[in-house]
PDB file of C-alpha atoms in Angstrom:
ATOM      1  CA  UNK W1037       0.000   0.000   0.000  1.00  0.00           C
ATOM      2  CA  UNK W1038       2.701   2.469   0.488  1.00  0.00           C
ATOM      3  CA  UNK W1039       4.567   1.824  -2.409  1.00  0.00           C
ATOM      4  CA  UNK W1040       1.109   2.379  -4.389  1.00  0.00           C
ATOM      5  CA  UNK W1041       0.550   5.525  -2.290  1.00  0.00           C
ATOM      6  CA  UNK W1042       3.973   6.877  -3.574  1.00  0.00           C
ATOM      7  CA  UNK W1043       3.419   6.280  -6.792  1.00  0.00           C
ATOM      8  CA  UNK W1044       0.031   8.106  -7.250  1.00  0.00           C
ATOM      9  CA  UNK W1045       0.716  10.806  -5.160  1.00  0.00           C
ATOM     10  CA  UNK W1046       4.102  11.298  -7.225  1.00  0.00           C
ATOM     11  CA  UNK W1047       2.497  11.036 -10.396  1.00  0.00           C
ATOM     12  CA  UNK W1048      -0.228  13.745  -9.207  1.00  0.00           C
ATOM     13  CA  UNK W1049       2.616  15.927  -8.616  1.00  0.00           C
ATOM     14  CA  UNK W1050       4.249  15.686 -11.737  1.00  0.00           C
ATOM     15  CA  UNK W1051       0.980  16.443 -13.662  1.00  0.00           C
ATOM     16  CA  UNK W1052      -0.027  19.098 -11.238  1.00  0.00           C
ATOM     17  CA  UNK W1053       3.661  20.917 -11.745  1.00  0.00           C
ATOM     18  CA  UNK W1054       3.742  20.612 -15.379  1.00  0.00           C
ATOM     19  CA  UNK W1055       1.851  22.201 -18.253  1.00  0.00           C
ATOM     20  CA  UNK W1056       3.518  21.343 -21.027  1.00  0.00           C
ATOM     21  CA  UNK W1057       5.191  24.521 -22.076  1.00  0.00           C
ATOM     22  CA  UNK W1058       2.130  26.627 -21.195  1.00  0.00           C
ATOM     23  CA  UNK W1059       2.895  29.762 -19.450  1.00  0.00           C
ATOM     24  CA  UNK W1060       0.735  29.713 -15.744  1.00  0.00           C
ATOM     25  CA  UNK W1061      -0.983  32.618 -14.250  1.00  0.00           C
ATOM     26  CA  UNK W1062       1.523  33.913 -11.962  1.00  0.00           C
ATOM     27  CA  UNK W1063       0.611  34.138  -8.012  1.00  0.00           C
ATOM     28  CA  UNK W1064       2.327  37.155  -6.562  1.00  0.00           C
ATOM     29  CA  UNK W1065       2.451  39.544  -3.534  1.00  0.00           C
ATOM     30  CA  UNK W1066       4.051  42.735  -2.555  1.00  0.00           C
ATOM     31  CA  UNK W1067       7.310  41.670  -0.683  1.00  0.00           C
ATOM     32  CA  UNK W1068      10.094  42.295  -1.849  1.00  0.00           C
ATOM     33  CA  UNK W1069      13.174  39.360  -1.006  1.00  0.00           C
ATOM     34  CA  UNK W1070      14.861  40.019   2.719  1.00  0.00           C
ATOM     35  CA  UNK W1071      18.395  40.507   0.985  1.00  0.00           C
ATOM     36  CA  UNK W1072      19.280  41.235  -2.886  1.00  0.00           C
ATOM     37  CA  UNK W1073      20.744  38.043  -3.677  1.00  0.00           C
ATOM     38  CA  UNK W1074      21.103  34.715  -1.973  1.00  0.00           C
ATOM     39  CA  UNK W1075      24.655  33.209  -1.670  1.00  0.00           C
ATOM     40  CA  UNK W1076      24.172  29.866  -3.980  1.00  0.00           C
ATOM     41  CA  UNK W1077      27.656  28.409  -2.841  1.00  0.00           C
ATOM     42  CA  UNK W1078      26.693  28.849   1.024  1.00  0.00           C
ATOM     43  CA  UNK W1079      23.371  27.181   0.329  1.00  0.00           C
ATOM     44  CA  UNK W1080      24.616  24.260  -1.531  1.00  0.00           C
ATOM     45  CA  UNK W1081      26.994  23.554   1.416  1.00  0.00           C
ATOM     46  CA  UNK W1082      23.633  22.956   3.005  1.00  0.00           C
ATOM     47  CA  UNK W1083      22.794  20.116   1.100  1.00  0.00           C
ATOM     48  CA  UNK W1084      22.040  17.020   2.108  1.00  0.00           C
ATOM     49  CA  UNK W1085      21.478  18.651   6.108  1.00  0.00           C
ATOM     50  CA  UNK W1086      17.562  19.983   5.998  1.00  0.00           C
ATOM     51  CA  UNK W1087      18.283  20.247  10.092  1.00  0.00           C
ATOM     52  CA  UNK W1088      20.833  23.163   9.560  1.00  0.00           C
ATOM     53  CA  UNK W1089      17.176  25.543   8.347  1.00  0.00           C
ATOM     54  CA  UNK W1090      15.283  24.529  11.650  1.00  0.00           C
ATOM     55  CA  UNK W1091      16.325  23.651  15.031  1.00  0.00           C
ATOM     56  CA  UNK W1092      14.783  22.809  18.851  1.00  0.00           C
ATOM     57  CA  UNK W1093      15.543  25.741  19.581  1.00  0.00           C
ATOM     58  CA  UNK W1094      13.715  27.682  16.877  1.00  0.00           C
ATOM     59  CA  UNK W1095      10.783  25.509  17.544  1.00  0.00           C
ATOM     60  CA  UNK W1096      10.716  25.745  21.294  1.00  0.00           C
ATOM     61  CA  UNK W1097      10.841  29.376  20.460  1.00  0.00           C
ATOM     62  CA  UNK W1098       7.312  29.393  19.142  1.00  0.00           C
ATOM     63  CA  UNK W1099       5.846  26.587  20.520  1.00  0.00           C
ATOM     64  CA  UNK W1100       4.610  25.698  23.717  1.00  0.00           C
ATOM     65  CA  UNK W1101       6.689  22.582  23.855  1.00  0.00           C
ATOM     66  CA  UNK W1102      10.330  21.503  25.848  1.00  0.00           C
ATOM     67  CA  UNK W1103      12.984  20.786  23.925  1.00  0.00           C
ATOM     68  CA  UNK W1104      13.422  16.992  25.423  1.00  0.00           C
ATOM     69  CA  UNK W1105      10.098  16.219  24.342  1.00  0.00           C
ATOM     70  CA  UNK W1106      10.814  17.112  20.654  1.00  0.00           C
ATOM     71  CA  UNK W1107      11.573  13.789  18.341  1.00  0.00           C
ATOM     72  CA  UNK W1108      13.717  14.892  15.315  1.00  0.00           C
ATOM     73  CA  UNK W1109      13.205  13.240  12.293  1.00  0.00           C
ATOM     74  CA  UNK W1110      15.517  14.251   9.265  1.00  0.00           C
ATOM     75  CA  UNK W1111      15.755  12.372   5.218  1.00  0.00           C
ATOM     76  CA  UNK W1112      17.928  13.429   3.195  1.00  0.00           C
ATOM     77  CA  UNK W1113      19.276  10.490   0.745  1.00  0.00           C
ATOM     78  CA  UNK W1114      21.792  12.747  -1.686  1.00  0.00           C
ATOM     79  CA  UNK W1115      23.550  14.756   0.662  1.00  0.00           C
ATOM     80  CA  UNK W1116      25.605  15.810  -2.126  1.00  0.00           C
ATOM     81  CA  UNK W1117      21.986  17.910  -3.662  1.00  0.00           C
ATOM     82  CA  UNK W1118      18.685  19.604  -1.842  1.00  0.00           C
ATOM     83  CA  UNK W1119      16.165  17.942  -3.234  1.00  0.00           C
ATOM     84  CA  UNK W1120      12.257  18.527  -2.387  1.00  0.00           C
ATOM     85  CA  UNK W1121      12.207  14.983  -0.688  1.00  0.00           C
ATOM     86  CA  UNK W1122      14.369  16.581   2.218  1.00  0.00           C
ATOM     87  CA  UNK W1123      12.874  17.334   5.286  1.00  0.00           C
ATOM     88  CA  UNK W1124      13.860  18.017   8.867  1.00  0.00           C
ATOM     89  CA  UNK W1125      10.697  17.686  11.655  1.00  0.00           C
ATOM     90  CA  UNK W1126      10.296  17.904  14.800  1.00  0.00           C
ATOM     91  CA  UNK W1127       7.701  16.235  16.584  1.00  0.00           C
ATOM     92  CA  UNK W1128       5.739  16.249  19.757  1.00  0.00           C
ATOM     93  CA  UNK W1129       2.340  14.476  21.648  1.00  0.00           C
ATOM     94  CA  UNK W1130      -0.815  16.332  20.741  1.00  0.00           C
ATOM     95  CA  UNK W1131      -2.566  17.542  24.751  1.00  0.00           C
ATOM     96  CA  UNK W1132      -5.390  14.669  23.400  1.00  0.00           C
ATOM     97  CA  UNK W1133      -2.994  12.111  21.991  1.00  0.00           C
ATOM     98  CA  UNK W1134      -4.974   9.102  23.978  1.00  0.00           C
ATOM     99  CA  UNK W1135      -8.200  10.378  22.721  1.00  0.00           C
ATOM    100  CA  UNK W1136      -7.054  10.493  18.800  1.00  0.00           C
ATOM    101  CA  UNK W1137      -5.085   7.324  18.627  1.00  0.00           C
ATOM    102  CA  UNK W1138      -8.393   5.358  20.098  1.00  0.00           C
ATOM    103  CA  UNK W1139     -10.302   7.086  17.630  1.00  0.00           C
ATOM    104  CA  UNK W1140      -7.436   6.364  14.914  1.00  0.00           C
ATOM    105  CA  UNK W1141      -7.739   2.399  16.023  1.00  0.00           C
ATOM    106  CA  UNK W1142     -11.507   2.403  16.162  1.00  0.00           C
ATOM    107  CA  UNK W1143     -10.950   3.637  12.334  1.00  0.00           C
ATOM    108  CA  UNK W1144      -8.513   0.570  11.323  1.00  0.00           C
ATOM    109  CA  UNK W1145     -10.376  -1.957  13.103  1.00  0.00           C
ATOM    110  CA  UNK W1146     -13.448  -1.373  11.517  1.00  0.00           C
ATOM    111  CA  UNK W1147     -11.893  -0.743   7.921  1.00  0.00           C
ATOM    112  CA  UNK W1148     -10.402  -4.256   8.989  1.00  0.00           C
ATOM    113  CA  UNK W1149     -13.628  -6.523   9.325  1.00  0.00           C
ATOM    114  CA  UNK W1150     -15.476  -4.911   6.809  1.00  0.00           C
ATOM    115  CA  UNK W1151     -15.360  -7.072   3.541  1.00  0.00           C
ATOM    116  CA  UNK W1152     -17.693  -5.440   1.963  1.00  0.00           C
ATOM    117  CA  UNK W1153     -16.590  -1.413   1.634  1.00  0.00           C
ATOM    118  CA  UNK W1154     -15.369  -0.593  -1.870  1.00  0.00           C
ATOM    119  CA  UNK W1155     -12.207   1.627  -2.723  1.00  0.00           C
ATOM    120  CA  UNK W1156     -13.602   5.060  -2.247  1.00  0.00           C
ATOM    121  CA  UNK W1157     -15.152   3.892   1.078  1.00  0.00           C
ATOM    122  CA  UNK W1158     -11.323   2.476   2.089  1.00  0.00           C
ATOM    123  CA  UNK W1159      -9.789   5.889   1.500  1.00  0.00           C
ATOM    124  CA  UNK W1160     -12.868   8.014   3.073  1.00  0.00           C
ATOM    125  CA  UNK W1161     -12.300   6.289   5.957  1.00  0.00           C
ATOM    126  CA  UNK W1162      -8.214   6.366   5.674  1.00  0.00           C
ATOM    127  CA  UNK W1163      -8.052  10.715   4.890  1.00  0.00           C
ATOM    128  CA  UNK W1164     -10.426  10.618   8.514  1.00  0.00           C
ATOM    129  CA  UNK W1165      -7.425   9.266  10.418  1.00  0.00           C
ATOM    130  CA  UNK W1166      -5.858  12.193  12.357  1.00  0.00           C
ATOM    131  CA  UNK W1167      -2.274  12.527  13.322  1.00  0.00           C
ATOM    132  CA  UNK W1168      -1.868  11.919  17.215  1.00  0.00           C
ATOM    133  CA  UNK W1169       1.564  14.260  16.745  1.00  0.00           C
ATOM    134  CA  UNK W1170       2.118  17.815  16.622  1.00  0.00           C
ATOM    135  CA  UNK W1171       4.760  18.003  13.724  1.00  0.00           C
ATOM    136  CA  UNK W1172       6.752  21.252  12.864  1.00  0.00           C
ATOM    137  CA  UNK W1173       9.943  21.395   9.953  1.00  0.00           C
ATOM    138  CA  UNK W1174      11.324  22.345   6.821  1.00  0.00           C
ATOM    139  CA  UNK W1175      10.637  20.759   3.054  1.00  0.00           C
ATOM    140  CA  UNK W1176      10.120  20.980  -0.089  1.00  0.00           C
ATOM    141  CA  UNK W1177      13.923  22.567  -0.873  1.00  0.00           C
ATOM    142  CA  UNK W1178      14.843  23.365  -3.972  1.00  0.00           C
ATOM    143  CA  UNK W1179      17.676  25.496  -5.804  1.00  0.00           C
ATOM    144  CA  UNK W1180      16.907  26.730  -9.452  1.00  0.00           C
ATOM    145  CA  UNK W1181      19.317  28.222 -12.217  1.00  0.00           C
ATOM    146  CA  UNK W1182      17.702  31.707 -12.384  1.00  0.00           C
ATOM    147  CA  UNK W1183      14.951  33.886 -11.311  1.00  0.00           C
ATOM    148  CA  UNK W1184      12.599  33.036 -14.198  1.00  0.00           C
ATOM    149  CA  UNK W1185      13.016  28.722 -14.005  1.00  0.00           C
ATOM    150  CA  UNK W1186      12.329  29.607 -10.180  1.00  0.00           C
ATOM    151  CA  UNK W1187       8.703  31.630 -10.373  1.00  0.00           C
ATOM    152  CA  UNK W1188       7.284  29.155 -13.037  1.00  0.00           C
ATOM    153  CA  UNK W1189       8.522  26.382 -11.158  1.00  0.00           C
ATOM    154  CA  UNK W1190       6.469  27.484  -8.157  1.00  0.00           C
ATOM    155  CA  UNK W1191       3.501  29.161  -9.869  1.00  0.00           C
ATOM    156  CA  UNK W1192       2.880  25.493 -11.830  1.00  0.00           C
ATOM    157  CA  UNK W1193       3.170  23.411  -8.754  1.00  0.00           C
ATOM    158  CA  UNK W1194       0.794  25.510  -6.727  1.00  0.00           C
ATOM    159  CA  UNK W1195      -1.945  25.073  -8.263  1.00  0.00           C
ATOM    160  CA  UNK W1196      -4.814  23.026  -8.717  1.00  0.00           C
ATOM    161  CA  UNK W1197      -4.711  20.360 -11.392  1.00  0.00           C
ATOM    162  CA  UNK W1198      -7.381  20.934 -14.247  1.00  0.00           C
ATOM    163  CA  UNK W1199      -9.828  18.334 -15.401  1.00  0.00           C
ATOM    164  CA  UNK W1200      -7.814  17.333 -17.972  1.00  0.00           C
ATOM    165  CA  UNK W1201      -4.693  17.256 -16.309  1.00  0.00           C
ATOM    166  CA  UNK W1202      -6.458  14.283 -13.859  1.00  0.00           C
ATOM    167  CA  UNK W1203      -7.467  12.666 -16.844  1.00  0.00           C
ATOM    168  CA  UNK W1204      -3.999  12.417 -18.327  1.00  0.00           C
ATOM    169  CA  UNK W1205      -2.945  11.280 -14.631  1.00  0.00           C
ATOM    170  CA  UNK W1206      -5.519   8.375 -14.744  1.00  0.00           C
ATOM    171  CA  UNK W1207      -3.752   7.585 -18.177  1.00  0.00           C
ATOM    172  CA  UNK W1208      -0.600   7.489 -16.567  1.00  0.00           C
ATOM    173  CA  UNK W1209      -1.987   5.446 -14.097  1.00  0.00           C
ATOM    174  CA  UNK W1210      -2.978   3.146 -16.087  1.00  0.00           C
ATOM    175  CA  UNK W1211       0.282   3.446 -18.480  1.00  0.00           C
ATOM    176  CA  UNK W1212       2.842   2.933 -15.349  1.00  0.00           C
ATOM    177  CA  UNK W1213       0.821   0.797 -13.543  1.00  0.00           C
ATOM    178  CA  UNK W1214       0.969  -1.983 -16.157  1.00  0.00           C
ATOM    179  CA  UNK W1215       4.738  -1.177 -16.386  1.00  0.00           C
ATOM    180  CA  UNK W1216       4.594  -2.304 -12.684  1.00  0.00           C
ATOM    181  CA  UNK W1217       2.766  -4.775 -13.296  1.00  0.00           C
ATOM    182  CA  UNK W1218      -0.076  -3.740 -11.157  1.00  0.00           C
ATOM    183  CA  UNK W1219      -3.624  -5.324 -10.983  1.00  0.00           C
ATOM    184  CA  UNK W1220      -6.732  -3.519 -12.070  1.00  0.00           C
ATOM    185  CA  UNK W1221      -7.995  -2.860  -8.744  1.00  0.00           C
ATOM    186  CA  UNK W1222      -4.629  -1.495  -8.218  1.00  0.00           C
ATOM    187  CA  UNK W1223      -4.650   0.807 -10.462  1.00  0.00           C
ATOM    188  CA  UNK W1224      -7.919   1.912  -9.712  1.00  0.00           C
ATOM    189  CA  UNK W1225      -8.064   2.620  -6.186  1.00  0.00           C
ATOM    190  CA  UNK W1226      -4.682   4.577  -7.487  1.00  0.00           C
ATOM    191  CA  UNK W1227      -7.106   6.523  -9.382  1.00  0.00           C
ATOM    192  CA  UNK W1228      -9.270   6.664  -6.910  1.00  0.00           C
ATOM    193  CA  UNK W1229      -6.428   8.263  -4.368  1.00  0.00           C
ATOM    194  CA  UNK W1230      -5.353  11.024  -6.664  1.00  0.00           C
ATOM    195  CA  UNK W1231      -9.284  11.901  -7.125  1.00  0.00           C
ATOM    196  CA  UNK W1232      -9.176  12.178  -3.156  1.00  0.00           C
ATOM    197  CA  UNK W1233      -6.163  14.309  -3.322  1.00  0.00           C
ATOM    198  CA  UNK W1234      -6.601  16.403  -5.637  1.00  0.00           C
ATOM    199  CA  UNK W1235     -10.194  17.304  -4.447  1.00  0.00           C
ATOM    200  CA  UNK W1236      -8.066  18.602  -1.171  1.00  0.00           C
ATOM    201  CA  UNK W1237      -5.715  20.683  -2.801  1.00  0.00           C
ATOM    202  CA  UNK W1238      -6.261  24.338  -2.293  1.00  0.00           C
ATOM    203  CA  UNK W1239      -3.689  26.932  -1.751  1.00  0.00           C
ATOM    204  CA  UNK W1240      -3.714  30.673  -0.335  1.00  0.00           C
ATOM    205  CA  UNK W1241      -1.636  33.478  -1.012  1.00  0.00           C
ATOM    206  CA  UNK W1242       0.340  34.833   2.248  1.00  0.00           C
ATOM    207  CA  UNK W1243       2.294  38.552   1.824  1.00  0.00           C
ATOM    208  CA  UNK W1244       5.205  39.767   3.114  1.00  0.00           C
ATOM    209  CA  UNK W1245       7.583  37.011   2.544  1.00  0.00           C
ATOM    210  CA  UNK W1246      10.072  36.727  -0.239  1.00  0.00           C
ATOM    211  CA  UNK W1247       9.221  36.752  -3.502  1.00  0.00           C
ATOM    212  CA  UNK W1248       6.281  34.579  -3.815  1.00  0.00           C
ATOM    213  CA  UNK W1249       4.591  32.642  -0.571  1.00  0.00           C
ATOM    214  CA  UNK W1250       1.841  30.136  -0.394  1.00  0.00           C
ATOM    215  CA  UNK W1251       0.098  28.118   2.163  1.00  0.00           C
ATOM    216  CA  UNK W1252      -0.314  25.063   0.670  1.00  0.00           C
ATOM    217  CA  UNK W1253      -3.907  23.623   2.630  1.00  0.00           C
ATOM    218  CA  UNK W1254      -3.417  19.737   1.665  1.00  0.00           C
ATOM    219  CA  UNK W1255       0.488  19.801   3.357  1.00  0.00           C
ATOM    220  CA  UNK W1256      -0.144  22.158   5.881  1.00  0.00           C
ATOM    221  CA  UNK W1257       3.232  24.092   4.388  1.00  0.00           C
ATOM    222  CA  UNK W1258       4.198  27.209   3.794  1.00  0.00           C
ATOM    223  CA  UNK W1259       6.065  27.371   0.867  1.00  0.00           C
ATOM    224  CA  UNK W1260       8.208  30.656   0.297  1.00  0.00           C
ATOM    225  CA  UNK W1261      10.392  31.179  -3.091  1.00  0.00           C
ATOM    226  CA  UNK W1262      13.086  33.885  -2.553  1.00  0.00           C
ATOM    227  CA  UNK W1263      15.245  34.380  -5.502  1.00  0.00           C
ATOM    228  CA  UNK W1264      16.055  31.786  -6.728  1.00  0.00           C
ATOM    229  CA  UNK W1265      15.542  29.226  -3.382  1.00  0.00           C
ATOM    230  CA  UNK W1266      12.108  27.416  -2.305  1.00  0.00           C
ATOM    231  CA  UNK W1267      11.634  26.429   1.033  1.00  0.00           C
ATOM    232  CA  UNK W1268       8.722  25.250   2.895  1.00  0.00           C
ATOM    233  CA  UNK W1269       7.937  25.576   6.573  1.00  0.00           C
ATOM    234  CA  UNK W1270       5.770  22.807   7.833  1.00  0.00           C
ATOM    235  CA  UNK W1271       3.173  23.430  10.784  1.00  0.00           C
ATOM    236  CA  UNK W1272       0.276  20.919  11.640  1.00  0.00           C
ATOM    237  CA  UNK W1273      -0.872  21.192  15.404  1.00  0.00           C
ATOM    238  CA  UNK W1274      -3.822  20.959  17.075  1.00  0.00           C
ATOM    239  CA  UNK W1275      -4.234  25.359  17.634  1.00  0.00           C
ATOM    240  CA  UNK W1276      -6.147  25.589  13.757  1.00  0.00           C
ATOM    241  CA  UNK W1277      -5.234  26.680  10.310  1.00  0.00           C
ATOM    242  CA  UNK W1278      -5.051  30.387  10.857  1.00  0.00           C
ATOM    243  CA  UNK W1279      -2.211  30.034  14.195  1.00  0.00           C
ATOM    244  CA  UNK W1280      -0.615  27.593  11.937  1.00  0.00           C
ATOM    245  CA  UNK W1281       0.427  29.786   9.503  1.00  0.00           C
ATOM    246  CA  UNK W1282       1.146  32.855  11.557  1.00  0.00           C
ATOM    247  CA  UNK W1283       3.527  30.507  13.345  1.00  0.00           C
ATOM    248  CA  UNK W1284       5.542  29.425   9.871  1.00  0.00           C
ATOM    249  CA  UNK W1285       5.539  32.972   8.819  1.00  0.00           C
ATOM    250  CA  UNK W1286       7.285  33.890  11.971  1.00  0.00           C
ATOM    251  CA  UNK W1287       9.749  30.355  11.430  1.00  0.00           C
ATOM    252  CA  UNK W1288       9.869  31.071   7.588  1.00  0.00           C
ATOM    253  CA  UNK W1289      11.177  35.080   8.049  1.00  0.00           C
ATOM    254  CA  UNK W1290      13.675  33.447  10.566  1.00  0.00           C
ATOM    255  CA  UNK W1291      15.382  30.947   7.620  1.00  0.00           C
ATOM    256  CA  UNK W1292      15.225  34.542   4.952  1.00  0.00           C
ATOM    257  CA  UNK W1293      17.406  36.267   7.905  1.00  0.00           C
ATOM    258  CA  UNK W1294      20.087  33.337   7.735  1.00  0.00           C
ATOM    259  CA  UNK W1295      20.315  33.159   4.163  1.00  0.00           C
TER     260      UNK W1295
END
């Protein structure tokens, strides 16, 4: 299942990112970047070490948490290239973490013994499960070669997908998915995940912060391009949307100062 979770969710963000050559409708806000030009060389020593954007201390900093009860959890494969894979987070026990993981179990059990739910029923019941785990980091890094690769990089992959852009996905689906070797069913309760997905994905302007920011709903991220470097500032806890992303502005205009 989590190989076949990958794999759709990948191929969603391919099609969602891509348009073929087509120009996108450009998101922008008023900021202007913290400092005129990012150091490329200092950055690139950063790769491979997604920790060195975000530490306890910055998190302790804005969250009502001790540093001993923080779990760090950092992947970074290449450490020879940032890639958007890489991520550094920092976790901690939601105040009702009892309450949610019963809840959570109550959810698997009954997915469990019931033969007779279909695929869509499988996945409703999958997107209910909450995270027990307040979660705060960095992601989604990425370095371009100049200012213009950069904005319609990030304009194109915060978006939502069109109608036709799922239905080439389900093609793909289907087109990888035999490469695979995957079953029918397979490769339609694939189909059936990136329907789910992509009827979640919203995204919301935020000013003030580099070039371009966005608070991407589905990932609970803030994603920030400044110059030519994306970052995203990850914030789900149990305080709401809104004091989520007040909270990653305030970690995201942190990272612009250290650039």
């Amino acid at each position: 299942m989590k190989k076949l979770t990958y794999f759709t969710l990948s191929l969603l963000f391919i099609t969602a990112s891509c348009k073929s050559g087509e120009e996108s409708e450009e998101q922008t806000n008023t900021a202007t970047p913290e400092k005129e030009e990012i150091n490329l060389a200092d950055l690139e020593k950063l790769a491979g070490y997604p920790c060195n954007f975000i530490s306890k201390e910055l998190v302790v900093k804005y969250f009502d948490v001790k540093a001993d009860e923080l779990e760090k959890n950092e992947y970074s494969p290449n450490k020879n290239k940032i890639s958007w894979m890489d991520h550094c987070t920092f976790e901690w026990k939601k105040e009702n973490f009892e309450e949610i993981e019963a809840k959570n179990q109550k959810i698997v059990m009954e997915t469990m013994t019931n033969q007779n739910q279909n695929v869509k029923e499988i996945i409703s019941k999958a997107k209910s499960v909450e995270s027990a785990y307040n979660k705060v980091g960095v992601g989604n890094l990425k370095i371009f070669e100049n200012q213009e690769k950069a904005t319609t990089y990030f304009n194109n992959s915060h978006r939502v997908p069109t109608k036709e852009e799922l239905e080439m996905l389900n093609k793909e689906i289907d087109k990888q998915g035999d490469k695979k070797g995957l079953t029918d069913d397979q490769k339609e309760m694939g189909k059936s995940m990136s329907e789910g997905v992509a009827s979640k994905i919203a995204f919301e302007s935020v000013s003030g912060l580099g070039d371009i920011a966005v608070w991407d709903v589905y990932s609970e991220r803030l994603d920030v391009l400044v110059g030519t470097f994306q970052f995203g500032v990850i914030v789900h806890t149990s305080q709401g949307k809104e004091a989520n992303i007040e909270k990653a502005k305030a970690i995201a205009k942190e990272i612009i100062e250290q650039l």
